[in-house]
């Protein structure tokens, strides 16, 4: 199947919230401009507006800016059909219209605001998405804390120009001046030399900052904390015990930073996490295939209620067919999973020459391996493995979502397997973890399979640790009743393979060139080459999504979930790409940092 093949065509999304959100953002920009640009002095409104007190016109200017900022922040919530965003917009739009009319005397801006206000009232039923109750408390806490900080800084600003201050206003009068200034009014304290404007704009900026950050927390996209309860985990384990052999990614549904929805019958489930407004599932549904539609229906209903964008990362071809059939979503092949059949694996032959030579060289250098169930490790040795895995991590934060478990040695995961490489320290060499030089962690895939979850090694160890441990695992697998092993995921493998063949067309060559360019940061090509060393069979994996225009947003959410991009909790939406692992022949992968990057 082509890497760009589609399985189904998705439905058109609801238009009203999208249109309202866009128009609201434009009116917000107009409100900000109305508060900044000087007033028209030749309009009819000017004659009666000038008879109003000066504080009213100043309030109108500040109000226009504040209402504009609020509308800009509400725009995304309106696009997502959030009820709370609708309520706030209905409150903000008339105030913004009045502010534009009083200060800038703009008929057009006021009329547009009122038209959108009427449109919102008419289409109230289109804005039914549930809000995030956690944001209200964060917004309230931010308003109190930021308000206190703004007041303190404002008091410092008011008193920082004693030489330009007219008279000697008492403390009470200075406090009143700060409070009026934060709300956009002009206080009673006076300065010389134009300092009035400096103090006034500084206080207004602090007030806008407080309002802006509070509004961001109140109306940002819902991103609830995902928690897998003990009861949910036990139910998932029961489903995996009966149907876990269907999907090599099934065990990763037990990550405790995921949530889960079950089918009405309880015979199937979908695990997910909400990231930046995207309800992101991973792998196939868990449980009986006949019950998958019920779990998918519950998933889609929850996404609809909260106006989340539904998406699935890394589902199989069977899973993709069920998802698209039941939901009308689209599917796109995103890569291939490398699966090694234990019975077919051998180090013999020309194709395995490089791996064979590397493993033998490392063994001659004094390295030994151990492959054991977690239950076979004593607590002291398990603690050493856990500490070493954390110490050898290349990034500050643990990476992984769809193909990582995020823990080692949990009492409920005693059937997992740990492969370790050992070498006695040289004379005078002081190693923090004794003779432990590398480790790998495998999680169950049904009763007779295992999925590689984690690779870590000491940077001072010889190259080839990953190959050594994979070979050791495959050689020990028959005695442990294991017949198959899921190795890694290769992103857009088919495009890389086809683009490198003789006679490849220009489109395929361009695709391959783009992937090679991205490999500088995400090691796409090196993952494919590393997996190919073990002569696996390739199983396609798909991403399921509503619409083409949702793909960038879903891809961004996937990178956040996998830990490749991190957004600060407050402030501007600034992303920070994680530093990729140093590349050598044996360290192509390290946990989901690079092993399962999708």
Coordinates of C-alpha atoms in Angstrom, one line a residue:
X1 CA 0.0 0.0 0.0
X2 CA 1.4 3.4 -0.9
X3 CA 2.7 5.6 1.8
X4 CA 0.3 8.3 0.6
X5 CA -2.6 6.0 0.1
X6 CA -6.0 7.0 1.6
X7 CA -8.4 4.5 3.1
X8 CA -11.5 6.8 3.3
X9 CA -12.7 10.3 2.8
X10 CA -13.8 12.3 5.9
X11 CA -16.8 14.5 6.5
X12 CA -16.8 18.3 6.4
X13 CA -16.5 19.9 9.8
X14 CA -19.1 22.3 11.3
X15 CA -18.7 25.7 9.7
X16 CA -20.3 28.1 12.1
X17 CA -17.7 28.0 14.9
X18 CA -14.8 28.2 12.5
X19 CA -16.3 31.3 10.8
X20 CA -17.2 33.0 14.1
X21 CA -13.7 32.4 15.4
X22 CA -12.1 34.0 12.4
X23 CA -14.4 37.0 12.3
X24 CA -13.9 37.4 16.1
X25 CA -10.2 37.5 15.7
X26 CA -10.4 40.2 13.0
X27 CA -12.8 42.3 15.2
X28 CA -10.4 41.9 18.1
X29 CA -7.6 43.3 15.9
X30 CA -9.9 46.2 15.0
X31 CA -10.6 46.9 18.6
X32 CA -6.9 47.0 19.5
X33 CA -6.3 49.3 16.5
X34 CA -9.2 51.5 17.6
X35 CA -7.7 51.9 21.1
X36 CA -4.3 52.8 19.7
X37 CA -5.0 55.0 16.7
X38 CA -6.0 58.6 17.6
X39 CA -9.7 59.5 17.5
X40 CA -11.4 61.0 14.4
X41 CA -12.2 64.6 15.1
X42 CA -14.6 65.2 12.2
X43 CA -17.3 62.6 12.7
X44 CA -20.8 63.4 13.9
X45 CA -20.2 61.2 17.0
X46 CA -17.3 63.5 17.9
X47 CA -19.7 66.3 18.9
X48 CA -21.6 64.5 21.5
X49 CA -18.6 62.2 22.6
X50 CA -16.6 65.3 23.5
X51 CA -19.1 66.3 26.2
X52 CA -18.4 63.2 28.1
X53 CA -15.8 63.4 31.0
X54 CA -12.2 62.8 30.0
X55 CA -12.0 59.7 32.2
X56 CA -14.8 58.1 30.1
X57 CA -13.0 58.5 26.8
X58 CA -9.7 57.2 28.4
X59 CA -11.7 54.2 29.7
X60 CA -13.1 53.7 26.2
X61 CA -9.6 53.6 24.8
X62 CA -8.3 51.2 27.4
X63 CA -11.5 49.1 27.1
X64 CA -11.2 48.9 23.4
X65 CA -7.7 47.5 23.7
X66 CA -8.6 45.1 26.5
X67 CA -11.7 43.8 24.6
X68 CA -9.6 43.3 21.5
X69 CA -7.1 41.2 23.4
X70 CA -9.9 39.2 24.9
X71 CA -11.5 38.6 21.5
X72 CA -8.2 37.4 20.1
X73 CA -7.8 35.0 22.9
X74 CA -11.4 33.8 22.6
X75 CA -11.0 33.2 18.8
X76 CA -9.6 29.7 19.3
X77 CA -12.3 28.7 21.8
X78 CA -15.0 30.0 19.4
X79 CA -13.5 27.9 16.6
X80 CA -13.6 24.9 18.9
X81 CA -17.3 25.7 19.8
X82 CA -16.6 26.1 23.5
X83 CA -19.6 27.2 25.5
X84 CA -17.5 29.4 27.9
X85 CA -15.9 31.2 24.9
X86 CA -19.4 31.9 23.5
X87 CA -20.6 33.4 26.9
X88 CA -17.4 35.5 27.1
X89 CA -17.7 36.7 23.5
X90 CA -21.4 37.7 24.0
X91 CA -20.3 39.8 27.0
X92 CA -17.2 41.3 25.3
X93 CA -18.6 42.3 21.9
X94 CA -21.1 45.0 23.0
X95 CA -18.5 46.6 25.3
X96 CA -16.0 46.6 22.4
X97 CA -18.6 48.2 20.1
X98 CA -19.3 50.9 22.7
X99 CA -15.6 51.6 23.2
X100 CA -15.0 52.0 19.5
X101 CA -17.9 54.3 19.1
X102 CA -17.0 56.5 22.1
X103 CA -13.2 56.8 21.6
X104 CA -12.6 56.4 17.8
X105 CA -16.1 57.2 16.6
X106 CA -16.0 54.2 14.3
X107 CA -19.5 53.3 12.9
X108 CA -18.1 50.3 11.0
X109 CA -16.3 48.7 13.9
X110 CA -19.2 49.1 16.2
X111 CA -21.7 47.7 13.6
X112 CA -19.4 44.7 12.9
X113 CA -19.1 43.9 16.6
X114 CA -22.9 44.1 17.0
X115 CA -23.6 41.9 13.9
X116 CA -21.3 39.2 15.3
X117 CA -23.0 39.6 18.6
X118 CA -26.4 39.0 17.0
X119 CA -25.0 36.1 15.0
X120 CA -23.7 34.4 18.1
X121 CA -27.1 34.8 19.8
X122 CA -28.8 33.2 16.8
X123 CA -26.4 30.2 16.7
X124 CA -26.1 29.6 20.4
X125 CA -26.7 25.8 19.9
X126 CA -23.6 25.5 17.8
X127 CA -21.4 26.3 20.8
X128 CA -22.0 23.3 23.1
X129 CA -18.5 22.0 23.8
X130 CA -17.8 21.4 27.5
X131 CA -15.3 23.6 29.2
X132 CA -12.3 22.7 31.3
X133 CA -13.3 23.2 35.0
X134 CA -9.6 23.2 36.0
X135 CA -8.9 26.3 34.0
X136 CA -11.3 28.4 36.1
X137 CA -9.3 27.9 39.3
X138 CA -6.0 28.5 37.5
X139 CA -7.4 31.7 36.0
X140 CA -8.6 32.9 39.4
X141 CA -5.2 32.1 41.0
X142 CA -3.4 33.9 38.2
X143 CA -5.7 37.0 38.5
X144 CA -5.0 37.2 42.2
X145 CA -1.2 36.6 42.0
X146 CA -0.6 38.7 38.9
X147 CA -2.9 41.4 40.2
X148 CA -0.8 41.6 43.4
X149 CA 2.4 41.6 41.4
X150 CA 1.1 44.3 39.1
X151 CA -0.1 46.4 42.0
X152 CA 3.3 46.1 43.8
X153 CA 5.2 47.0 40.6
X154 CA 2.8 49.9 39.9
X155 CA 3.4 51.3 43.3
X156 CA 7.1 51.2 42.7
X157 CA 6.6 53.0 39.3
X158 CA 4.4 55.7 40.8
X159 CA 7.0 56.5 43.4
X160 CA 10.1 56.1 41.2
X161 CA 9.9 59.7 40.0
X162 CA 9.9 61.8 43.1
X163 CA 11.7 64.8 41.5
X164 CA 9.0 65.1 38.8
X165 CA 6.1 64.5 41.1
X166 CA 4.0 67.6 41.8
X167 CA 3.5 68.1 45.5
X168 CA 3.8 65.3 48.1
X169 CA 0.7 63.1 47.6
X170 CA 0.1 60.8 50.6
X171 CA 0.3 57.0 50.4
X172 CA -3.4 56.6 50.1
X173 CA -3.5 58.9 47.0
X174 CA -0.6 56.9 45.5
X175 CA -2.4 53.7 46.0
X176 CA -5.6 55.1 44.4
X177 CA -3.5 56.3 41.5
X178 CA -2.1 52.8 41.0
X179 CA -5.5 51.2 41.1
X180 CA -7.0 53.7 38.7
X181 CA -4.0 53.3 36.3
X182 CA -4.3 49.5 36.2
X183 CA -7.9 49.8 35.1
X184 CA -7.0 52.4 32.4
X185 CA -8.2 55.6 34.3
X186 CA -6.1 58.7 35.1
X187 CA -5.4 59.1 38.8
X188 CA -4.9 62.2 40.9
X189 CA -1.0 62.1 41.1
X190 CA 0.6 64.6 38.7
X191 CA 4.1 64.8 37.2
X192 CA 6.1 67.2 35.1
X193 CA 8.2 66.6 32.0
X194 CA 5.9 64.1 30.4
X195 CA 6.3 61.6 33.2
X196 CA 2.5 61.3 33.4
X197 CA 2.4 59.4 30.1
X198 CA 5.2 57.1 31.1
X199 CA 3.6 56.2 34.4
X200 CA 0.1 55.9 32.8
X201 CA 1.2 53.6 30.0
X202 CA 3.3 51.5 32.4
X203 CA 0.3 51.0 34.7
X204 CA -2.0 50.3 31.8
X205 CA 0.5 47.7 30.4
X206 CA 0.6 45.9 33.8
X207 CA -3.2 45.8 33.9
X208 CA -3.4 44.5 30.3
X209 CA -0.8 41.8 31.2
X210 CA -2.9 40.7 34.2
X211 CA -6.1 40.5 32.1
X212 CA -4.3 38.8 29.2
X213 CA -2.7 36.0 31.2
X214 CA -5.9 35.4 33.1
X215 CA -7.9 35.3 29.8
X216 CA -5.3 32.8 28.4
X217 CA -5.8 30.4 31.3
X218 CA -9.6 30.8 31.2
X219 CA -10.1 30.2 27.5
X220 CA -7.1 28.2 26.4
X221 CA -7.9 24.8 24.7
X222 CA -8.8 22.1 27.2
X223 CA -5.8 19.9 28.0
X224 CA -6.9 17.8 31.0
X225 CA -4.4 15.7 33.0
X226 CA -4.6 12.2 31.8
X227 CA -4.8 9.6 34.6
X228 CA -5.3 5.9 34.3
X229 CA -7.1 4.8 37.4
X230 CA -6.3 1.5 39.1
X231 CA -9.7 0.1 38.2
X232 CA -9.2 1.1 34.5
X233 CA -5.8 -0.5 34.5
X234 CA -7.1 -3.7 35.9
X235 CA -9.9 -3.8 33.2
X236 CA -7.3 -3.1 30.5
X237 CA -5.1 -5.9 31.7
X238 CA -8.0 -8.3 31.6
X239 CA -8.7 -7.3 28.0
X240 CA -5.0 -7.7 27.1
X241 CA -4.9 -11.1 28.7
X242 CA -7.6 -12.2 26.3
X243 CA -6.8 -10.2 23.1
X244 CA -3.3 -8.8 23.7
X245 CA -1.8 -10.8 20.8
X246 CA -3.6 -8.7 18.2
X247 CA -1.5 -5.5 18.6
X248 CA 2.2 -5.1 19.6
X249 CA 1.3 -1.7 21.0
X250 CA -1.4 -3.0 23.2
X251 CA 0.6 -3.0 26.4
X252 CA 1.5 0.7 26.0
X253 CA -2.2 1.5 26.7
X254 CA -1.2 0.9 30.3
X255 CA 0.8 4.1 30.5
X256 CA -0.5 5.9 33.6
X257 CA -0.5 9.3 31.9
X258 CA -3.2 8.2 29.5
X259 CA -7.0 8.1 29.9
X260 CA -9.3 5.4 28.6
X261 CA -12.9 5.0 27.3
X262 CA -14.6 1.6 27.2
X263 CA -17.3 0.2 25.0
X264 CA -20.8 -0.1 26.5
X265 CA -20.2 -3.9 26.8
X266 CA -16.8 -3.4 28.4
X267 CA -15.2 -5.8 25.9
X268 CA -13.1 -3.1 24.1
X269 CA -11.4 0.2 25.0
X270 CA -9.5 3.1 23.5
X271 CA -6.7 4.8 25.4
X272 CA -5.9 8.4 24.7
X273 CA -4.4 11.7 25.8
X274 CA -5.6 15.2 25.0
X275 CA -2.7 17.4 23.7
X276 CA -3.3 21.0 22.5
X277 CA -7.0 20.2 21.8
X278 CA -6.2 17.0 19.9
X279 CA -7.7 13.8 21.4
X280 CA -4.9 11.5 20.5
X281 CA -5.3 7.7 20.6
X282 CA -2.4 5.3 19.9
X283 CA -2.4 1.8 18.3
X284 CA -5.5 -0.2 17.8
X285 CA -8.4 -0.4 20.3
X286 CA -7.9 -3.0 23.0
X287 CA -10.1 -6.0 23.3
X288 CA -12.5 -8.0 21.1
X289 CA -12.6 -6.7 17.5
X290 CA -16.4 -7.1 17.5
X291 CA -16.6 -4.6 20.3
X292 CA -14.2 -2.1 18.8
X293 CA -17.0 0.0 17.1
X294 CA -18.6 0.6 20.6
X295 CA -15.4 1.9 22.1
X296 CA -14.7 4.0 19.0
X297 CA -18.2 5.5 19.3
X298 CA -17.6 6.4 22.9
X299 CA -14.2 8.0 21.9
X300 CA -15.8 10.1 19.2
X301 CA -18.7 11.2 21.4
X302 CA -16.3 12.4 24.1
X303 CA -14.3 14.3 21.4
X304 CA -17.5 15.9 20.1
X305 CA -18.7 17.0 23.6
X306 CA -15.4 18.8 24.3
X307 CA -14.8 19.8 20.6
X308 CA -11.4 18.0 20.6
X309 CA -9.9 17.0 17.3
X310 CA -9.9 13.1 17.2
X311 CA -6.8 11.4 15.8
X312 CA -5.1 8.0 16.0
X313 CA -1.4 7.5 15.8
X314 CA 0.2 4.2 14.8
X315 CA -2.9 1.9 14.2
X316 CA -2.6 -1.2 12.1
X317 CA -4.2 -1.7 8.8
X318 CA -7.1 -3.6 10.4
X319 CA -7.5 -0.8 13.0
X320 CA -7.4 1.8 10.3
X321 CA -10.2 0.1 8.3
X322 CA -12.4 -0.1 11.4
X323 CA -11.7 3.5 12.5
X324 CA -12.4 4.9 9.0
X325 CA -15.5 2.7 8.5
X326 CA -17.0 3.7 11.8
X327 CA -16.2 7.4 11.9
X328 CA -15.7 8.6 8.3
X329 CA -12.2 9.8 9.1
X330 CA -9.3 9.6 6.7
X331 CA -6.2 7.4 7.1
X332 CA -2.6 7.9 5.9
X333 CA 0.2 5.4 6.0
X334 CA 2.9 6.9 8.3
X335 CA 5.5 4.2 8.4
X336 CA 6.2 0.6 9.2
X337 CA 6.8 -1.5 12.2
X338 CA 9.8 -3.9 12.2
X339 CA 8.8 -7.4 13.4
X340 CA 11.3 -10.2 13.8
X341 CA 10.0 -13.8 13.9
X342 CA 12.3 -15.6 16.3
X343 CA 12.2 -18.9 14.4
X344 CA 13.5 -17.2 11.2
X345 CA 16.3 -15.3 12.9
X346 CA 19.8 -16.4 12.4
X347 CA 23.2 -14.7 12.4
X348 CA 24.3 -16.9 9.5
X349 CA 24.5 -15.6 5.9
X350 CA 25.9 -12.7 4.1
X351 CA 23.0 -10.4 5.0
X352 CA 23.8 -10.7 8.7
X353 CA 27.6 -10.3 8.3
X354 CA 27.9 -6.9 9.8
X355 CA 25.8 -7.7 12.8
X356 CA 27.6 -11.0 13.3
X357 CA 31.0 -9.4 13.2
X358 CA 30.0 -6.6 15.6
X359 CA 28.6 -9.0 18.2
X360 CA 31.6 -11.3 18.1
X361 CA 34.0 -8.3 18.4
X362 CA 32.1 -7.0 21.5
X363 CA 32.1 -10.4 23.1
X364 CA 35.9 -10.7 22.5
X365 CA 36.2 -7.4 24.4
X366 CA 34.8 -9.1 27.5
X367 CA 31.1 -8.2 27.4
X368 CA 28.5 -10.7 28.6
X369 CA 24.7 -10.5 28.5
X370 CA 21.8 -11.6 30.6
X371 CA 18.2 -11.9 29.5
X372 CA 15.6 -12.3 32.3
X373 CA 12.1 -11.6 33.3
X374 CA 11.7 -8.7 35.7
X375 CA 10.5 -11.1 38.3
X376 CA 13.9 -12.9 38.2
X377 CA 15.9 -9.8 39.2
X378 CA 16.5 -9.2 42.9
X379 CA 15.4 -5.8 44.2
X380 CA 18.9 -4.4 44.5
X381 CA 19.8 -5.3 40.9
X382 CA 16.5 -3.9 39.6
X383 CA 17.1 -0.7 41.5
X384 CA 20.6 -0.4 39.8
X385 CA 19.0 -0.9 36.3
X386 CA 16.4 1.7 37.0
X387 CA 18.9 4.3 38.1
X388 CA 21.2 3.5 35.2
X389 CA 18.3 3.9 32.7
X390 CA 17.5 7.3 34.1
X391 CA 21.2 8.4 34.2
X392 CA 21.8 7.3 30.6
X393 CA 18.8 9.3 29.2
X394 CA 19.8 11.9 26.7
X395 CA 17.0 14.4 27.4
X396 CA 15.8 16.1 30.6
X397 CA 12.3 14.7 30.1
X398 CA 11.2 11.1 29.4
X399 CA 10.1 10.7 25.8
X400 CA 7.4 8.5 24.4
X401 CA 3.7 8.1 24.1
X402 CA 2.4 5.6 21.6
X403 CA 5.2 3.1 21.9
X404 CA 6.7 3.6 25.4
X405 CA 5.5 2.4 28.8
X406 CA 7.4 5.0 30.9
X407 CA 8.4 2.7 33.8
X408 CA 10.6 -0.2 34.6
X409 CA 10.1 -2.9 37.2
X410 CA 6.6 -2.1 38.3
X411 CA 5.1 -4.9 40.4
X412 CA 2.3 -5.3 37.8
X413 CA 4.8 -5.7 35.0
X414 CA 6.8 -8.6 36.3
X415 CA 6.4 -10.5 33.0
X416 CA 8.4 -7.9 31.2
X417 CA 11.9 -8.7 30.1
X418 CA 15.2 -6.9 30.8
X419 CA 18.3 -7.6 28.8
X420 CA 21.6 -6.3 30.2
X421 CA 25.2 -6.1 29.0
X422 CA 28.0 -6.4 31.5
X423 CA 31.8 -5.9 31.6
X424 CA 34.0 -5.7 34.6
X425 CA 35.6 -2.3 35.1
X426 CA 39.2 -1.8 34.1
X427 CA 41.8 -1.4 36.9
X428 CA 41.3 2.0 38.4
X429 CA 38.1 2.6 36.5
X430 CA 35.2 3.8 38.8
X431 CA 31.8 3.2 37.3
X432 CA 28.6 4.3 39.1
X433 CA 26.7 1.2 38.2
X434 CA 29.3 -1.5 38.6
X435 CA 29.7 -3.8 35.6
X436 CA 26.3 -2.8 34.0
X437 CA 27.1 -1.1 30.7
X438 CA 23.7 -1.2 28.7
X439 CA 20.1 -2.3 29.1
X440 CA 17.0 -3.0 27.1
X441 CA 13.4 -3.3 28.3
X442 CA 10.7 -5.4 26.5
X443 CA 7.0 -5.5 27.3
X444 CA 4.5 -8.3 26.6
X445 CA 2.8 -8.7 23.3
X446 CA 0.2 -11.3 24.0
X447 CA 1.4 -14.6 25.4
X448 CA 4.2 -15.3 23.0
X449 CA 5.5 -11.9 21.8
X450 CA 7.5 -9.0 23.1
X451 CA 7.8 -5.3 22.1
X452 CA 11.0 -3.4 22.5
X453 CA 10.3 -0.5 24.8
X454 CA 13.6 1.0 25.9
X455 CA 17.3 1.1 24.9
X456 CA 19.9 2.7 27.1
X457 CA 23.7 2.4 27.3
X458 CA 26.7 3.9 29.0
X459 CA 28.3 6.4 26.7
X460 CA 31.7 5.0 27.6
X461 CA 30.7 1.5 26.5
X462 CA 31.9 0.1 23.2
X463 CA 29.7 0.7 20.1
X464 CA 27.3 -2.1 19.3
X465 CA 25.6 -2.5 22.6
X466 CA 22.1 -2.3 21.1
X467 CA 22.9 -5.0 18.5
X468 CA 24.5 -7.2 21.1
X469 CA 21.4 -7.1 23.4
X470 CA 18.9 -7.6 20.6
X471 CA 20.8 -10.6 19.4
X472 CA 21.0 -11.9 22.9
X473 CA 17.3 -11.5 23.4
X474 CA 16.4 -13.3 20.1
X475 CA 18.7 -16.1 21.0
X476 CA 17.2 -16.5 24.5
X477 CA 13.6 -16.1 23.2
X478 CA 12.8 -19.7 22.3
X479 CA 13.6 -20.9 25.8
X480 CA 11.3 -18.2 27.2
X481 CA 8.4 -19.1 24.9
X482 CA 8.7 -16.0 22.7
X483 CA 8.0 -16.4 19.0
X484 CA 8.0 -12.8 17.8
X485 CA 9.5 -9.5 18.7
X486 CA 8.4 -6.0 17.7
X487 CA 11.6 -4.1 17.2
X488 CA 11.1 -0.5 16.2
X489 CA 9.0 1.9 14.1
X490 CA 10.4 3.4 10.9
X491 CA 8.8 6.6 9.9
X492 CA 7.8 6.7 6.2
X493 CA 10.0 3.6 5.5
X494 CA 8.4 2.8 2.2
X495 CA 9.1 6.3 0.8
X496 CA 12.7 6.0 1.8
X497 CA 13.0 2.5 0.2
X498 CA 11.2 3.4 -3.0
X499 CA 13.0 6.7 -3.4
X500 CA 16.4 5.0 -3.3
X501 CA 15.7 2.4 -5.9
X502 CA 16.8 2.6 -9.5
X503 CA 14.2 4.3 -11.7
X504 CA 12.3 6.0 -8.9
X505 CA 10.1 8.9 -10.1
X506 CA 10.7 12.6 -9.3
X507 CA 7.9 12.7 -6.8
X508 CA 9.2 9.8 -4.8
X509 CA 12.8 11.2 -5.0
X510 CA 11.6 14.5 -3.6
X511 CA 9.8 12.7 -0.8
X512 CA 13.0 10.8 0.1
X513 CA 15.1 14.0 -0.1
X514 CA 12.7 15.8 2.4
X515 CA 12.9 12.8 4.8
X516 CA 16.7 12.7 4.6
X517 CA 16.7 16.4 5.4
X518 CA 14.5 15.9 8.4
X519 CA 16.7 13.0 9.5
X520 CA 19.3 15.5 10.6
X521 CA 17.1 16.2 13.6
X522 CA 14.7 13.2 14.0
X523 CA 16.9 10.2 12.7
X524 CA 14.3 8.9 10.3
X525 CA 16.7 7.3 8.0
X526 CA 19.0 5.9 10.7
X527 CA 16.0 4.2 12.3
X528 CA 15.1 2.5 9.1
X529 CA 18.7 1.3 8.5
X530 CA 19.1 0.1 12.1
X531 CA 15.9 -2.0 11.9
X532 CA 16.9 -3.3 8.5
X533 CA 20.0 -4.9 10.0
X534 CA 17.9 -7.7 11.6
X535 CA 16.0 -8.6 8.4
X536 CA 12.5 -8.0 9.8
X537 CA 9.2 -8.2 8.1
X538 CA 7.4 -4.8 7.9
X539 CA 3.9 -4.1 9.0
X540 CA 2.4 -0.7 7.9
X541 CA 1.1 1.7 10.5
X542 CA -1.4 4.5 9.9
X543 CA -2.5 7.9 11.3
X544 CA -6.2 8.5 11.3
X545 CA -7.4 12.1 11.1
X546 CA -10.6 14.2 10.3
X547 CA -9.3 16.4 7.5
X548 CA -6.1 17.4 5.6
X549 CA -6.0 20.8 7.3
X550 CA -5.9 19.1 10.7
X551 CA -2.7 17.2 9.8
X552 CA -0.2 19.9 10.9
X553 CA -2.0 20.4 14.2
X554 CA -2.2 16.7 14.8
X555 CA 1.4 16.3 13.9
X556 CA 2.3 19.1 16.3
X557 CA 0.3 17.4 19.1
X558 CA 2.0 14.0 18.3
X559 CA 5.4 15.6 18.7
X560 CA 4.4 17.1 22.0
X561 CA 3.0 13.8 23.2
X562 CA 6.2 12.0 22.2
X563 CA 8.3 14.6 24.0
X564 CA 10.0 16.1 21.0
X565 CA 8.5 19.5 21.5
X566 CA 7.8 21.2 24.8
X567 CA 5.5 24.2 25.4
X568 CA 5.8 26.4 28.5
X569 CA 2.8 26.3 30.8
X570 CA 2.4 30.1 30.7
X571 CA 3.3 32.8 28.2
X572 CA 3.8 32.6 24.5
X573 CA 3.4 29.4 22.6
X574 CA 7.0 28.8 22.1
X575 CA 8.3 25.4 21.2
X576 CA 11.7 23.9 22.1
X577 CA 13.0 21.0 20.1
X578 CA 14.7 18.4 22.2
X579 CA 18.3 17.6 21.4
X580 CA 18.5 14.3 19.5
X581 CA 20.7 11.5 20.7
X582 CA 24.3 11.5 19.4
X583 CA 24.4 9.2 16.5
X584 CA 26.7 6.2 16.0
X585 CA 26.1 2.8 14.6
X586 CA 24.9 1.3 17.8
X587 CA 23.0 4.2 19.4
X588 CA 20.5 4.9 16.7
X589 CA 17.8 4.4 19.3
X590 CA 17.3 5.2 23.0
X591 CA 13.8 4.7 24.4
X592 CA 11.2 6.5 22.5
X593 CA 13.6 9.4 22.1
X594 CA 14.6 7.9 18.8
X595 CA 13.5 4.3 18.8
X596 CA 9.9 4.9 18.2
X597 CA 9.9 8.5 17.0
X598 CA 6.8 9.0 14.9

